[in-house]
GROMACS .gro file of C-alpha atoms in nm:
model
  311
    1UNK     CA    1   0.000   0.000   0.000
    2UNK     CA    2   0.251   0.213   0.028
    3UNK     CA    3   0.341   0.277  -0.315
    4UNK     CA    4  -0.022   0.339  -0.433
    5UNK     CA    5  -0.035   0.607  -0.104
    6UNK     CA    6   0.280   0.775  -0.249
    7UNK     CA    7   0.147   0.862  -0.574
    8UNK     CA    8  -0.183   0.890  -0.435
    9UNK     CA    9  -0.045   1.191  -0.183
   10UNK     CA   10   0.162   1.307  -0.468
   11UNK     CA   11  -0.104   1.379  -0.702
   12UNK     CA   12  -0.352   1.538  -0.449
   13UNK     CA   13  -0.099   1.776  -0.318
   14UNK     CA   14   0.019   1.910  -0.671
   15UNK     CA   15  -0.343   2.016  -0.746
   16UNK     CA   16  -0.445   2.131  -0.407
   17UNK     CA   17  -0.484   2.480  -0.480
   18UNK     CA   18  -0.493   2.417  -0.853
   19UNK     CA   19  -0.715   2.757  -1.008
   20UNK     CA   20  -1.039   2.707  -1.107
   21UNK     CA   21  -0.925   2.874  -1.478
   22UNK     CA   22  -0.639   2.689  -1.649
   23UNK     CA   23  -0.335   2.889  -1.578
   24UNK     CA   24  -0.005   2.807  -1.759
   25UNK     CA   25   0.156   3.037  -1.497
   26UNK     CA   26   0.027   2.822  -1.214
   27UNK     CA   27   0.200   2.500  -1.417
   28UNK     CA   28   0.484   2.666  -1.472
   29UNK     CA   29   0.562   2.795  -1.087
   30UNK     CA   30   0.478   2.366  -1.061
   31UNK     CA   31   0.752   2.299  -1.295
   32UNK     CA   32   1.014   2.539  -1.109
   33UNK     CA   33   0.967   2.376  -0.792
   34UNK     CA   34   0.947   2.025  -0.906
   35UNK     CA   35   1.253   2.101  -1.109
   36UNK     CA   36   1.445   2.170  -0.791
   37UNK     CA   37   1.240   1.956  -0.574
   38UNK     CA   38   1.297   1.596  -0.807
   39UNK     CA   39   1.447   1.611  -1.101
   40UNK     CA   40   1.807   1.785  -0.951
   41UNK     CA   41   1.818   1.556  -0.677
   42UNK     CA   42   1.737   1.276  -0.860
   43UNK     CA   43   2.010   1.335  -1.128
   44UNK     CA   44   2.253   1.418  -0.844
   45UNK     CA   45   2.183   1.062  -0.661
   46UNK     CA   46   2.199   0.863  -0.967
   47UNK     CA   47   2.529   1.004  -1.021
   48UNK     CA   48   2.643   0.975  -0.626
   49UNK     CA   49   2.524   0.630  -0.703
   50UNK     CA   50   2.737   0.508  -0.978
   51UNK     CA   51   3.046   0.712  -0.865
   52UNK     CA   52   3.019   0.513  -0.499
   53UNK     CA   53   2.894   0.172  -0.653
   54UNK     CA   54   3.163   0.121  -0.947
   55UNK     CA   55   3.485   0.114  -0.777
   56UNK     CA   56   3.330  -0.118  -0.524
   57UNK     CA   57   3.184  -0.317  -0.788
   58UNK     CA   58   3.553  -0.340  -0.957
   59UNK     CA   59   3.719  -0.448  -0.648
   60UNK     CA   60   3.475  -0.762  -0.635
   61UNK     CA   61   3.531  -0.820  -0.959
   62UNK     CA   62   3.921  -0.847  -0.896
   63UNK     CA   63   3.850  -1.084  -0.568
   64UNK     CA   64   3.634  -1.267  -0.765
   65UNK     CA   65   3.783  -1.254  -1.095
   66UNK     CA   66   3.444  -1.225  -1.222
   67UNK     CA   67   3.300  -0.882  -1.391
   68UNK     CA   68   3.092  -0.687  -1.159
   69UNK     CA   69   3.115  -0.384  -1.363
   70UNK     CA   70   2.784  -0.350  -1.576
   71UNK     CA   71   2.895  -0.177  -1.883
   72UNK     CA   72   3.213  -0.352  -1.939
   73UNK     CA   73   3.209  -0.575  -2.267
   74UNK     CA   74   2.929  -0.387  -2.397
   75UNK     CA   75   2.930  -0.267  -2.770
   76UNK     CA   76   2.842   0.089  -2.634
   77UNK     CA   77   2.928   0.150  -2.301
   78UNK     CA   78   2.890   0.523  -2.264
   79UNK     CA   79   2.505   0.418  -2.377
   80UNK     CA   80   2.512   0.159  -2.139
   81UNK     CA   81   2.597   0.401  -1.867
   82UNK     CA   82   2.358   0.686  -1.927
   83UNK     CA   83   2.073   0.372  -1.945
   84UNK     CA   84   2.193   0.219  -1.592
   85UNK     CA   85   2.250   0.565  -1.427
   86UNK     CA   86   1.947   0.763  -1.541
   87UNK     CA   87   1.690   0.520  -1.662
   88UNK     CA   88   1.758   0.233  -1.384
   89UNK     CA   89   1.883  -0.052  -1.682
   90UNK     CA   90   2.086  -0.276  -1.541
   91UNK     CA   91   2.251  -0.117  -1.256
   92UNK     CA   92   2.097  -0.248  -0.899
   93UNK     CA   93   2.233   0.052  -0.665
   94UNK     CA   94   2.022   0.286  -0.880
   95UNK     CA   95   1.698   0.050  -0.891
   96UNK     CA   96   1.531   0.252  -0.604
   97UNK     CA   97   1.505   0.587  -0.785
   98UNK     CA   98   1.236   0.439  -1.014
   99UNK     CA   99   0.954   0.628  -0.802
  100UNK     CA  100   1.144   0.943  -0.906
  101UNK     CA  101   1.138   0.897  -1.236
  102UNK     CA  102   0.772   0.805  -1.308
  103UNK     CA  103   0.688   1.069  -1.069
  104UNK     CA  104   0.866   1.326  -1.314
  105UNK     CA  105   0.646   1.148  -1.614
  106UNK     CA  106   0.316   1.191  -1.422
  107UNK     CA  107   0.425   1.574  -1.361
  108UNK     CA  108   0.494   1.671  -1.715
  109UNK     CA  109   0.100   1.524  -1.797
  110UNK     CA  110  -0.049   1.695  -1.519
  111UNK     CA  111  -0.150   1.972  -1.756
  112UNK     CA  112  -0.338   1.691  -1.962
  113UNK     CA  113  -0.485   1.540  -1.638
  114UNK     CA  114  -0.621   1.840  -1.519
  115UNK     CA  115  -0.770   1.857  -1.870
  116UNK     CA  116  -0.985   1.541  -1.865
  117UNK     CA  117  -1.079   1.570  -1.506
  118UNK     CA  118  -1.233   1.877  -1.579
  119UNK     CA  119  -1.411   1.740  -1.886
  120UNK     CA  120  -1.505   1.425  -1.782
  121UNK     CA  121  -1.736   1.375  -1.434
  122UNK     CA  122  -1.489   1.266  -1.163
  123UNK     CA  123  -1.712   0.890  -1.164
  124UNK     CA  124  -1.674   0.864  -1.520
  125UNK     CA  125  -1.350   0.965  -1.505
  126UNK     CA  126  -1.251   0.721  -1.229
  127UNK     CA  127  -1.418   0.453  -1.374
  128UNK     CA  128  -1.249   0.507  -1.742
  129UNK     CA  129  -0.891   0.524  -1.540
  130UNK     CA  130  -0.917   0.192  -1.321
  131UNK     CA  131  -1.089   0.038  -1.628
  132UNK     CA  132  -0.782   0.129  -1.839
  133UNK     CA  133  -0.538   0.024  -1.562
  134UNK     CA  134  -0.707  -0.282  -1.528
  135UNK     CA  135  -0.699  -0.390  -1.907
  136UNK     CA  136  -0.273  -0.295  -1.935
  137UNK     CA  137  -0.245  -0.483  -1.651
  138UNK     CA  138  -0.432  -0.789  -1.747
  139UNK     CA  139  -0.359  -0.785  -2.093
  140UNK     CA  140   0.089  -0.706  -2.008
  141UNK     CA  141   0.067  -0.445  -2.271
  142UNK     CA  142   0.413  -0.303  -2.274
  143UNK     CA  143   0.407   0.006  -2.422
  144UNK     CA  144   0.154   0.171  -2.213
  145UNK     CA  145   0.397  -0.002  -1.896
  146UNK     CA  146   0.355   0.365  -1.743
  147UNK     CA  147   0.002   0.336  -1.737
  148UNK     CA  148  -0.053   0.116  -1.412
  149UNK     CA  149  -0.121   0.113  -1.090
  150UNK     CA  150   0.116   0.366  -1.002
  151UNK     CA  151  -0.063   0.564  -1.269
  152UNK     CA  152  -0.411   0.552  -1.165
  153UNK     CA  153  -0.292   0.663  -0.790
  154UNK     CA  154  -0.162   1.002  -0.927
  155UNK     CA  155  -0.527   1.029  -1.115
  156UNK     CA  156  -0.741   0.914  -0.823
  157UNK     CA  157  -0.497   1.179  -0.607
  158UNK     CA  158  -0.521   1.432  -0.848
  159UNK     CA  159  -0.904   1.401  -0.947
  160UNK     CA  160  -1.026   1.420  -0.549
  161UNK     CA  161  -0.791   1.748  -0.544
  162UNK     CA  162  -0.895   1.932  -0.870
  163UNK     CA  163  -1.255   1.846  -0.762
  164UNK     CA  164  -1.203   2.025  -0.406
  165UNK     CA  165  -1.231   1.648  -0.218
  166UNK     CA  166  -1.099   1.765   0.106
  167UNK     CA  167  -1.015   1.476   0.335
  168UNK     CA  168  -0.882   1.620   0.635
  169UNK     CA  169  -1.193   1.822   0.745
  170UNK     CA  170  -1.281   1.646   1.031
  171UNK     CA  171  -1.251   1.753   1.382
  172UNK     CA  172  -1.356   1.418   1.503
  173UNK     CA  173  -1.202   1.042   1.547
  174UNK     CA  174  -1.549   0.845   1.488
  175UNK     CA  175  -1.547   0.902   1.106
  176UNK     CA  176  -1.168   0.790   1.061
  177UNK     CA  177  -1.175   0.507   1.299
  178UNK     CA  178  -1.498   0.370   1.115
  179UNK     CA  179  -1.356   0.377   0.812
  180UNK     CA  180  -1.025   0.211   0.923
  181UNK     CA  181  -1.182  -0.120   1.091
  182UNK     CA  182  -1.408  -0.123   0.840
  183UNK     CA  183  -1.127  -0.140   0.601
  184UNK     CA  184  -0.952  -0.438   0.829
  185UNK     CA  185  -1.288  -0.637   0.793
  186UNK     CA  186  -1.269  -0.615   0.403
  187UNK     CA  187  -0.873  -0.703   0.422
  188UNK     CA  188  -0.975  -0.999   0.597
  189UNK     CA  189  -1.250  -1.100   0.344
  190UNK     CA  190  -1.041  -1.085   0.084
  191UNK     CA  191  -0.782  -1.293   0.222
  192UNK     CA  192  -0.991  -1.524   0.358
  193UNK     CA  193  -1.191  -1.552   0.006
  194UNK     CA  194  -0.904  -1.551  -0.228
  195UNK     CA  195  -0.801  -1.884  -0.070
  196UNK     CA  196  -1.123  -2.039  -0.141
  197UNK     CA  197  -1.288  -1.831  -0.425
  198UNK     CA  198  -1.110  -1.844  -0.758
  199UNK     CA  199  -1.163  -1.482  -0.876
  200UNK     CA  200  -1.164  -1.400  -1.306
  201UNK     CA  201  -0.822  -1.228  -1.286
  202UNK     CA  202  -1.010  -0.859  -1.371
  203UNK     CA  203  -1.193  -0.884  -1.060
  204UNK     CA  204  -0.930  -1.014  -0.867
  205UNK     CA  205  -0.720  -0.704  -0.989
  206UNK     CA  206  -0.993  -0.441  -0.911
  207UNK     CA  207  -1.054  -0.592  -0.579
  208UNK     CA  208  -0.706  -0.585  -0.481
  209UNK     CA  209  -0.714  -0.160  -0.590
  210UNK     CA  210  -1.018  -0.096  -0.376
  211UNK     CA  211  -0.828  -0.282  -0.092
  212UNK     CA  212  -0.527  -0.031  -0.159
  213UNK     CA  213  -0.732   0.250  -0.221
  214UNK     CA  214  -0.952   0.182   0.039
  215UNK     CA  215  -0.672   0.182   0.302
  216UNK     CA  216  -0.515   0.498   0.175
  217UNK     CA  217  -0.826   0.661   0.301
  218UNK     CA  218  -0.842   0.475   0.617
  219UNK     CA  219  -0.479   0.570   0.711
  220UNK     CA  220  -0.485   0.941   0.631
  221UNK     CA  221  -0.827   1.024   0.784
  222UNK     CA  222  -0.704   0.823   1.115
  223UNK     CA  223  -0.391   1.026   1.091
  224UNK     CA  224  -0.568   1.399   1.023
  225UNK     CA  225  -0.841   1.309   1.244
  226UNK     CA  226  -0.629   1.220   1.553
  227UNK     CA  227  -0.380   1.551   1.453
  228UNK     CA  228  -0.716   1.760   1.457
  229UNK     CA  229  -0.833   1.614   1.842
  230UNK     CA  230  -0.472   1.688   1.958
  231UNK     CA  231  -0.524   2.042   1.841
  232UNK     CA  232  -0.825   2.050   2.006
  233UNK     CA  233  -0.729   1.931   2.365
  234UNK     CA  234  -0.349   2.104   2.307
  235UNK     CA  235  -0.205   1.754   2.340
  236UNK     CA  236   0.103   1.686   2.208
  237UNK     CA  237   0.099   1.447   1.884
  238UNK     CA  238   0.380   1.358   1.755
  239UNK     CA  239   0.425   1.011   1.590
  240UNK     CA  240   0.820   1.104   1.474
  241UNK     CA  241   1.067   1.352   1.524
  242UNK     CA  242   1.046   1.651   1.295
  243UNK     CA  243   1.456   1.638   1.273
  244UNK     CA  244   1.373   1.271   1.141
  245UNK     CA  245   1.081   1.332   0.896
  246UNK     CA  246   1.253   1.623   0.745
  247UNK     CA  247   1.528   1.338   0.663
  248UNK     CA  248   1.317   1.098   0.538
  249UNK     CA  249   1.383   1.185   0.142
  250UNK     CA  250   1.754   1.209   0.240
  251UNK     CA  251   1.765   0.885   0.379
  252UNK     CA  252   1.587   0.687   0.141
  253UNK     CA  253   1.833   0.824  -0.156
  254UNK     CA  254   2.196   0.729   0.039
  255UNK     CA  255   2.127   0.438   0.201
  256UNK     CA  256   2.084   0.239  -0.083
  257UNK     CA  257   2.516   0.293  -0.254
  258UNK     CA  258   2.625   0.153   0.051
  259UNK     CA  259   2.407  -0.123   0.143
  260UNK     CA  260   2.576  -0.358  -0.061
  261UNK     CA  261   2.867  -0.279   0.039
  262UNK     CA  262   2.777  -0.320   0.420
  263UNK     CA  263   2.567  -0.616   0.333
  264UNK     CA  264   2.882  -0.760   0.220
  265UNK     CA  265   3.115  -0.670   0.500
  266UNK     CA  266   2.853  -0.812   0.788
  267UNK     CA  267   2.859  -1.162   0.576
  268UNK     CA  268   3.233  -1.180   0.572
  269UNK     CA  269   3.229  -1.138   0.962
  270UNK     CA  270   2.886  -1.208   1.120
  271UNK     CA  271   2.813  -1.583   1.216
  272UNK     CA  272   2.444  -1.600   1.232
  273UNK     CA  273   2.189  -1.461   0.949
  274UNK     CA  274   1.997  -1.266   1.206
  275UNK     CA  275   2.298  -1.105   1.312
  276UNK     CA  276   2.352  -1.051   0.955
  277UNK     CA  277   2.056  -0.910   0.900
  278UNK     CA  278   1.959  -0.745   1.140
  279UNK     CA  279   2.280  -0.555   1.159
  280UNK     CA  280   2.284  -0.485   0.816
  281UNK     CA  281   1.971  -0.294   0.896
  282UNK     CA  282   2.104  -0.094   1.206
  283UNK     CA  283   2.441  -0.001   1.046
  284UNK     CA  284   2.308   0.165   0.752
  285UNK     CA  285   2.048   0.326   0.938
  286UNK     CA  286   2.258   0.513   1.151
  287UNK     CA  287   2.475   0.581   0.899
  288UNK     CA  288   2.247   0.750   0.696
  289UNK     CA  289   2.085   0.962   0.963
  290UNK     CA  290   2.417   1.043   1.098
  291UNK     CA  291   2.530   1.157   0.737
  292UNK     CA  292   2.181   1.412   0.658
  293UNK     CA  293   2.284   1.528   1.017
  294UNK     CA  294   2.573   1.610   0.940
  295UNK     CA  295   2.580   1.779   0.603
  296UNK     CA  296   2.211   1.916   0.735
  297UNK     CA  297   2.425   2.113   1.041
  298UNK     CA  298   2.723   2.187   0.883
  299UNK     CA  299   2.701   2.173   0.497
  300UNK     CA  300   2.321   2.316   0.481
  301UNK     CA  301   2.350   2.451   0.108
  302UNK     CA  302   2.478   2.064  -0.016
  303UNK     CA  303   2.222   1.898   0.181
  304UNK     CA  304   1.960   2.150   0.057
  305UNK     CA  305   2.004   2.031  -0.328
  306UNK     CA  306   2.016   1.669  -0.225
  307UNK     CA  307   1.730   1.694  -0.056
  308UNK     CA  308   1.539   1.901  -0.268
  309UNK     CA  309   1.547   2.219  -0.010
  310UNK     CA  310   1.285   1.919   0.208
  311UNK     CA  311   1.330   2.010   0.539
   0.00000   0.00000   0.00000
């Protein structure tokens, strides 16, 4: 679900305050702070990525006396390279940035998005989308791969926004919480169901969006509904650090280089798999919230563009 809630969130937040006029100023002002907000940090940690990963990938390839190194042997390896470090082909360390990059597709259509939401009723609209996600699933076509599940969040997102859908205007718990157990119950069924009904693969697929979908929902009205009762009573409500949210982004992007390399080091050493793994785990943690610390406190301008100026 937490994929789906990503695009979900992104798409509803781009069109929040979207103007009831189209407004090629309002896109472009988008643009600018997308620009600076995904596309400079992405390009920065693909190339952070392959700068820290191929060295490290030629010294196994030495101990091993096996190639490591993706774009050796190829017939065009400067191709080879700007595939693996910009488009995610072939080169592992890089394989997590994938969000970023369909998230820059879905922003350059927004302007065509906003377009057939406002045409089209939001149920026909809704019902065209999930019908067309459905069908590329189903049917593997690959050259609409971009038009998926990922896809159909940033609609659903961006529909409930350009239609003024609020969903945090509750002051109360009851509506939330209803929807969340209510949500659990149909999680259930559907487990429960799927190992006794054999579903047409269509409906199978559309059930398993309304679960997603469904939970979205349940999650963020829980979440604004329990903010809005701590506001209320002046009780204090918070779920994380705001040091450790604002590093979230920053975290994601790093930890990934140097997981392998860690990965590697605890199986040379450790003597259990838990150990293994579970160290793994708490070594590059810390080390990636001890490195946005750092650069956050003492480089801020650096950790600014990696981060996208989140903080």
């Amino acid at each position: 679900m937490a994929v789906p809630f990503f695009f979900f969130r992104a798409g509803y937040l781009f069109f929040i305050n979207v103007p009831e006029k189209f407004d090629w100023q309002w896109f472009k002002k988008k643009f600018q702070t997308r620009f600076f907000s995904i596309f400079v940090p992405f390009v920065l940690w693909c190339i952070l990525g392959f700068i820290i990963d191929t060295p490290w990938k030629i010294l196994l390839s030495v101990r091993h006396n096996t190639n490591y190194v993706f774009f050796l042997n190829q017939s065009s390896p400067l191709i080879t390279i700007f595939k693996a470090v910009f488009l995610g082909i072939g080169h592992d360390p890089l394989v997590h940035l994938w969000f970023l990059r369909r998230l820059m597709l879905f922003v350059l259509l927004s302007p065509i998005v906003l377009l057939l939401v406002r045409t089209l009723r939001l149920t026909v609209f809704l019902v065209v989308s999930i019908i067309l996600v459905c069908a590329v699933k189903i049917f593997d076509i690959q050259w609409l791969g971009y038009i998926n599940g990922d896809m159909f969040s940033f609609l659903f997102g961006s529909a409930l926004a350009i239609n003024r859908i609020r969903l945090n205007n509750s002051n109360r718990i009851t509506p939330g919480l209803t929807c969340f157990l209510l949500w659990v119950m149909f999680v259930i069924f559907l487990f429960l169901s799927c190992r006794h009904i054999n579903y047409p693969t269509f409906l199978h697929y559309l059930l398993i969006q309304i679960r997603n979908f469904w939970g979205i929902f349940a999650v963020w009205m829980v979440y604004d509904s329990l903010k809005a009762v701590a506001r209320k009573y002046n009780l204090r409500c918070n779920f994380f650090p705001n040091e450790l949210i604002s590093l979230s982004f920053f975290i994601y992007c790093c930890h990934i280089p140097v997981l392998g390399i860690i990965e590697f080091v605890f199986a040379l050493k450790a003597p259990f798999e838990i150990i293994r793994y579970f160290g793994t785990f708490s070594v590059t943690t810390i080390y990636a919230i001890s490195l946005g610390w750092f650069l956050c406190k003492f480089f801020p301008k650096l950790y600014s563009i990696l981060s996208g100026a989140r903080s």
